[in-house]
Tab-separated table of C-alpha atoms in Angstrom:
chain	number	residue	atom	x	y	z
D	1383	MET	CA	-17.643	-13.483	9.465
D	1384	ILE	CA	-15.353	-10.766	10.800
D	1385	SER	CA	-11.809	-12.010	11.360
D	1386	LEU	CA	-10.049	-11.070	14.612
D	1387	LYS	CA	-6.308	-11.212	14.089
D	1388	SER	CA	-3.889	-12.933	16.459
D	1389	ALA	CA	-0.620	-11.339	17.570
D	1390	ARG	CA	1.172	-13.356	14.892
D	1391	ASP	CA	-1.330	-12.280	12.252
D	1392	ILE	CA	-0.849	-8.650	13.215
D	1393	GLU	CA	2.912	-8.902	12.767
D	1394	GLY	CA	2.307	-10.232	9.277
D	1395	MET	CA	-0.072	-7.403	8.531
D	1396	ARG	CA	2.437	-4.829	9.766
D	1397	ARG	CA	4.968	-6.183	7.280
D	1398	ALA	CA	2.468	-6.104	4.409
D	1399	GLY	CA	1.342	-2.634	5.455
D	1400	GLN	CA	4.890	-1.305	5.588
D	1401	ILE	CA	5.585	-2.427	2.026
D	1402	THR	CA	2.272	-1.042	0.819
D	1403	ALA	CA	2.839	2.342	2.440
D	1404	ALA	CA	6.322	2.556	0.950
D	1405	ALA	CA	4.870	1.803	-2.496
D	1406	ARG	CA	2.355	4.635	-2.013
D	1407	ALA	CA	5.161	6.994	-1.016
D	1408	LEU	CA	7.184	6.003	-4.073
D	1409	ALA	CA	4.217	6.665	-6.347
D	1410	GLY	CA	3.640	10.045	-4.741
D	1411	LYS	CA	7.239	11.089	-5.403
D	1412	MET	CA	6.813	10.202	-9.065
D	1413	VAL	CA	3.727	12.374	-9.622
D	1414	ARG	CA	5.008	15.238	-11.742
D	1415	PRO	CA	4.333	16.700	-15.197
D	1416	GLY	CA	5.503	14.510	-18.084
D	1417	VAL	CA	5.307	11.172	-16.268
D	1418	THR	CA	2.830	8.554	-17.492
D	1419	THR	CA	0.573	6.599	-15.176
D	1420	LEU	CA	2.113	3.400	-16.579
D	1421	GLU	CA	5.600	4.544	-15.514
D	1422	ILE	CA	4.314	4.993	-11.963
D	1423	ASP	CA	2.629	1.597	-12.060
D	1424	ASN	CA	5.772	-0.131	-13.300
D	1425	ALA	CA	7.824	1.412	-10.498
D	1426	VAL	CA	5.263	0.363	-7.886
D	1427	ARG	CA	5.182	-3.170	-9.234
D	1428	LYS	CA	8.991	-3.451	-9.303
D	1429	PHE	CA	9.290	-2.132	-5.748
D	1430	ILE	CA	6.663	-4.469	-4.278
D	1431	VAL	CA	8.259	-7.493	-5.947
D	1432	SER	CA	11.720	-6.395	-4.743
D	1433	GLN	CA	10.416	-6.708	-1.176
D	1434	GLY	CA	9.406	-10.327	-1.701
D	1435	ALA	CA	5.727	-9.437	-1.956
D	1436	ARG	CA	3.254	-9.401	-4.816
D	1437	PRO	CA	0.901	-6.600	-5.875
D	1438	SER	CA	-2.542	-7.319	-4.447
D	1439	PHE	CA	-4.389	-5.641	-7.306
D	1440	LEU	CA	-2.541	-7.210	-10.238
D	1441	HIS	CA	-4.929	-9.614	-12.023
D	1442	PHE	CA	-7.617	-9.012	-9.378
D	1443	PRO	CA	-10.911	-10.375	-10.768
D	1444	GLY	CA	-13.227	-7.738	-12.185
D	1445	PRO	CA	-16.999	-7.549	-12.559
D	1446	PRO	CA	-18.581	-10.131	-14.883
D	1447	GLY	CA	-17.549	-9.542	-18.470
D	1448	THR	CA	-14.432	-7.517	-17.667
D	1449	ARG	CA	-10.780	-8.481	-17.697
D	1450	PRO	CA	-8.824	-8.848	-14.441
D	1451	PHE	CA	-7.204	-5.614	-13.300
D	1452	PRO	CA	-4.022	-5.173	-15.382
D	1453	GLY	CA	-1.992	-2.943	-13.071
D	1454	ALA	CA	-0.169	-3.119	-9.755
D	1455	ALA	CA	-1.806	0.159	-8.705
D	1456	CYS	CA	-5.082	1.915	-9.389
D	1457	ILE	CA	-4.118	5.374	-10.677
D	1458	SER	CA	-7.031	7.793	-11.015
D	1459	VAL	CA	-6.592	11.319	-12.405
D	1460	ASN	CA	-8.781	14.378	-11.781
D	1461	ASP	CA	-12.442	13.306	-12.126
D	1462	GLU	CA	-11.536	9.620	-11.857
D	1463	VAL	CA	-12.607	8.481	-8.394
D	1464	ILE	CA	-11.073	5.003	-8.129
D	1465	HIS	CA	-9.845	2.022	-10.159
D	1466	GLY	CA	-8.108	4.017	-12.886
D	1467	ILE	CA	-6.133	1.692	-15.162
D	1468	PRO	CA	-2.477	2.732	-15.653
D	1469	GLY	CA	-1.556	3.484	-19.234
D	1470	LYS	CA	-0.119	6.024	-21.655
D	1471	GLN	CA	-1.783	9.044	-20.037
D	1472	VAL	CA	0.802	11.786	-19.450
D	1473	LEU	CA	0.372	13.779	-16.256
D	1474	ARG	CA	0.098	17.525	-16.641
D	1475	GLU	CA	0.605	20.521	-14.376
D	1476	GLY	CA	-2.509	21.010	-12.260
D	1477	ASP	CA	-3.675	17.379	-12.271
D	1478	ILE	CA	-4.527	15.592	-9.053
D	1479	VAL	CA	-3.585	11.918	-8.993
D	1480	SER	CA	-5.023	9.261	-6.686
D	1481	VAL	CA	-2.876	6.146	-6.229
D	1482	ASP	CA	-4.321	3.064	-4.521
D	1483	VAL	CA	-1.896	0.211	-3.803
D	1484	GLY	CA	-1.872	-3.159	-2.097
D	1485	ALA	CA	0.856	-5.673	-1.287
D	1486	TYR	CA	0.528	-9.313	-0.250
D	1487	ILE	CA	3.202	-11.112	1.728
D	1488	GLY	CA	3.226	-13.874	4.322
D	1489	GLY	CA	-0.485	-14.519	3.924
D	1490	PHE	CA	-1.698	-10.951	4.448
D	1491	HIS	CA	-2.576	-7.847	2.447
D	1492	GLY	CA	-1.859	-4.188	3.084
D	1493	ASP	CA	-4.070	-1.590	1.386
D	1494	CYS	CA	-3.667	2.183	1.234
D	1495	ALA	CA	-4.197	5.167	-1.038
D	1496	GLY	CA	-3.398	8.842	-1.351
D	1497	THR	CA	-4.039	11.747	-3.704
D	1498	PHE	CA	-1.097	13.810	-4.915
D	1499	ALA	CA	-0.801	17.189	-6.614
D	1500	CYS	CA	0.988	17.266	-9.975
D	1501	GLY	CA	2.996	20.464	-9.845
D	1502	LYS	CA	0.968	23.544	-8.976
D	1503	VAL	CA	-2.740	22.837	-8.566
D	1504	SER	CA	-5.689	25.106	-7.873
D	1505	ASP	CA	-6.480	26.223	-4.342
D	1506	GLU	CA	-9.740	24.255	-4.491
D	1507	ALA	CA	-7.914	21.094	-5.566
D	1508	GLU	CA	-5.458	21.509	-2.699
D	1509	ARG	CA	-8.356	21.933	-0.290
D	1510	LEU	CA	-10.104	18.826	-1.645
D	1511	ILE	CA	-6.955	16.727	-1.124
D	1512	ALA	CA	-6.486	18.080	2.409
D	1513	VAL	CA	-10.121	17.614	3.444
D	1514	THR	CA	-10.148	14.053	2.110
D	1515	GLU	CA	-7.099	13.078	4.144
D	1516	GLN	CA	-8.288	14.885	7.245
D	1517	SER	CA	-11.683	13.165	7.039
D	1518	PHE	CA	-9.854	9.865	7.502
D	1519	TRP	CA	-8.299	11.152	10.725
D	1520	ALA	CA	-11.654	12.502	11.878
D	1521	GLY	CA	-13.158	9.070	11.279
D	1522	ILE	CA	-10.592	7.001	13.096
D	1523	LYS	CA	-11.074	8.992	16.279
D	1524	PHE	CA	-13.960	6.557	16.613
D	1525	ALA	CA	-12.001	3.463	15.544
D	1526	ARG	CA	-11.837	2.259	19.118
D	1527	PHE	CA	-12.997	-0.735	21.129
D	1528	GLY	CA	-16.703	-0.406	21.922
D	1529	TYR	CA	-17.701	1.960	19.133
D	1530	ARG	CA	-19.510	0.736	16.025
D	1531	VAL	CA	-18.429	0.798	12.389
D	1532	SER	CA	-20.924	3.518	11.519
D	1533	ASP	CA	-19.417	5.824	14.131
D	1534	ILE	CA	-16.370	6.012	11.848
D	1535	SER	CA	-18.640	6.453	8.826
D	1536	HIS	CA	-20.633	9.283	10.368
D	1537	ALA	CA	-17.529	11.196	11.435
D	1538	VAL	CA	-16.068	11.009	7.907
D	1539	GLN	CA	-19.311	12.228	6.349
D	1540	ASP	CA	-19.702	15.073	8.837
D	1541	TYR	CA	-16.183	16.337	8.235
D	1542	VAL	CA	-16.473	16.180	4.449
D	1543	GLU	CA	-19.881	17.816	4.229
D	1544	ASP	CA	-18.973	20.509	6.757
D	1545	HIS	CA	-16.283	21.543	4.257
D	1546	GLY	CA	-18.650	21.669	1.306
D	1547	PHE	CA	-17.714	18.425	-0.454
D	1548	SER	CA	-19.575	15.113	-0.884
D	1549	VAL	CA	-18.723	11.511	-0.048
D	1550	VAL	CA	-19.045	8.722	-2.598
D	1551	ARG	CA	-21.751	6.262	-1.566
D	1552	ASP	CA	-21.399	3.572	-4.223
D	1553	TYR	CA	-18.027	2.352	-2.894
D	1554	VAL	CA	-16.919	1.794	0.679
D	1555	GLY	CA	-14.021	0.713	2.866
D	1556	HIS	CA	-13.734	-2.846	4.143
D	1557	GLY	CA	-12.032	-5.327	6.378
D	1558	VAL	CA	-8.583	-6.419	5.235
D	1559	GLY	CA	-6.320	-9.338	6.116
D	1560	ALA	CA	-5.797	-12.740	4.541
D	1561	GLN	CA	-8.222	-11.504	1.894
D	1562	LEU	CA	-7.983	-8.070	0.298
D	1563	HIS	CA	-11.671	-7.486	0.968
D	1564	GLU	CA	-13.120	-8.952	4.153
D	1565	PRO	CA	-16.167	-8.148	6.291
D	1566	PRO	CA	-17.250	-5.679	7.490
D	1567	GLU	CA	-17.995	-2.953	4.970
D	1568	VAL	CA	-16.918	0.489	6.203
D	1569	PRO	CA	-19.015	3.189	4.487
D	1570	ASN	CA	-18.030	6.854	4.539
D	1571	PHE	CA	-21.553	7.944	5.407
D	1572	GLY	CA	-24.423	7.007	7.687
D	1573	LYS	CA	-25.936	7.480	11.107
D	1574	PRO	CA	-23.805	6.667	14.160
D	1575	GLY	CA	-24.459	3.691	16.397
D	1576	HIS	CA	-24.998	1.062	13.691
D	1577	GLY	CA	-23.076	-1.879	12.281
D	1578	PRO	CA	-20.701	-4.303	13.992
D	1579	ARG	CA	-19.167	-3.274	17.287
D	1580	LEU	CA	-15.423	-2.675	17.024
D	1581	ALA	CA	-13.213	-5.134	18.882
D	1582	PRO	CA	-9.454	-5.584	19.359
D	1583	GLY	CA	-7.933	-7.575	16.508
D	1584	MET	CA	-10.218	-6.194	13.807
D	1585	THR	CA	-8.309	-4.808	10.827
D	1586	LEU	CA	-10.037	-2.304	8.550
D	1587	ALA	CA	-9.234	-0.382	5.389
D	1588	VAL	CA	-10.814	3.025	6.009
D	1589	GLU	CA	-10.908	4.977	2.759
D	1590	PRO	CA	-12.787	8.242	2.232
D	1591	MET	CA	-13.565	8.945	-1.433
D	1592	VAL	CA	-14.558	12.586	-1.741
D	1593	ASN	CA	-15.973	14.538	-4.680
D	1594	GLN	CA	-15.687	18.255	-5.279
D	1595	GLY	CA	-19.228	18.277	-6.665
D	1596	GLY	CA	-22.047	15.782	-6.247
D	1597	ALA	CA	-21.738	12.281	-4.836
D	1598	ARG	CA	-22.919	10.441	-7.956
D	1599	VAL	CA	-20.413	8.404	-9.971
D	1600	LYS	CA	-20.364	6.396	-13.189
D	1601	VAL	CA	-18.406	3.340	-14.323
D	1602	MET	CA	-16.639	3.601	-17.670
D	1603	ARG	CA	-16.757	1.066	-20.509
D	1604	ASP	CA	-13.578	-0.669	-19.318
D	1605	GLY	CA	-15.633	-1.932	-16.361
D	1606	TRP	CA	-13.115	-0.593	-13.848
D	1607	THR	CA	-12.609	3.163	-13.996
D	1608	VAL	CA	-15.071	5.132	-11.864
D	1609	ARG	CA	-15.580	8.847	-12.572
D	1610	THR	CA	-17.654	11.571	-10.985
D	1611	ALA	CA	-20.976	11.888	-12.786
D	1612	ASP	CA	-20.687	15.685	-13.012
D	1613	GLY	CA	-17.030	15.801	-14.089
D	1614	SER	CA	-15.850	17.375	-10.838
D	1615	LEU	CA	-12.549	16.477	-9.173
D	1616	SER	CA	-12.288	13.559	-6.761
D	1617	ALA	CA	-9.747	12.572	-4.090
D	1618	HIS	CA	-9.073	9.372	-2.166
D	1619	TYR	CA	-7.205	8.599	1.052
D	1620	GLU	CA	-6.844	5.229	2.767
D	1621	ASN	CA	-4.938	3.356	5.426
D	1622	SER	CA	-5.219	-0.126	6.874
D	1623	ILE	CA	-5.776	0.119	10.626
D	1624	LEU	CA	-5.855	-2.200	13.627
D	1625	ILE	CA	-8.442	-1.891	16.383
D	1626	THR	CA	-6.788	-2.228	19.793
D	1627	LYS	CA	-7.859	-1.714	23.398
D	1628	GLY	CA	-6.684	1.897	23.033
D	1629	GLU	CA	-5.788	4.078	20.079
D	1630	PRO	CA	-6.080	2.490	16.627
D	1631	GLU	CA	-2.793	1.493	15.008
D	1632	ILE	CA	-2.017	2.585	11.456
D	1633	LEU	CA	-0.663	-0.530	9.750
D	1634	THR	CA	0.264	1.167	6.472
D	1635	GLN	CA	3.264	3.138	7.718
D	1636	VAL	CA	6.628	3.189	5.967
D	1637	GLY	CA	8.642	2.839	9.169
D	1638	ASP	CA	12.328	2.212	8.504
D	1639	LEU	CA	11.740	0.686	5.066
D	1640	ARG	CA	13.679	2.617	2.447
D	1641	VAL	CA	11.947	3.570	-0.788
């Protein structure tokens, strides 16, 4: 069942979203040559806890036979699409680094992601990052009362494919709130006019995952890390949003919270 949030719920989600967005911003500032993904993860974890929240992803249950997720953030480098496990990997000039973070406080989760350039990157990598983020904004033009979920999906897909890239189909966005993953699913592809009708109080995590090459992906032996099947670069951008009677509200904004 899709949860429609009350005014009180929405205030709680704004707080969670603010912390989450600030954690994403902190991670982005740390992306530079010589830094390890574990150093970024530790900083994100420390910041979220300092705000009285807890990292949503830390110890999140994995697929059968895998360990719970060990990090506060999913940090995915280059051809890693999502769910990269933080570790000893040292970032190098030219890498692109996707950071997905969540924070839970007061009964609600925030969820957001972004892809950051490590030093000077190729023109094509810069374009991939920009198109991925812009596809989110193209999609949420349709995140309005009366439209359907797939109207968002179709707009994301159109924007991405018009720019020569492909959208990942094996993983999708989702509702977000008291649970990190709630109904409905929000794909980044599909025909318009399908799926649940959007209504005020719905809160969604819209998250384009875009590959430089083909759309196919593969899951690594750790059971978490997802890579492009062809080894091409991948980028990720996400915000938690609120459906209103007018323009959608971005819940994962830093606001006046200092990082």
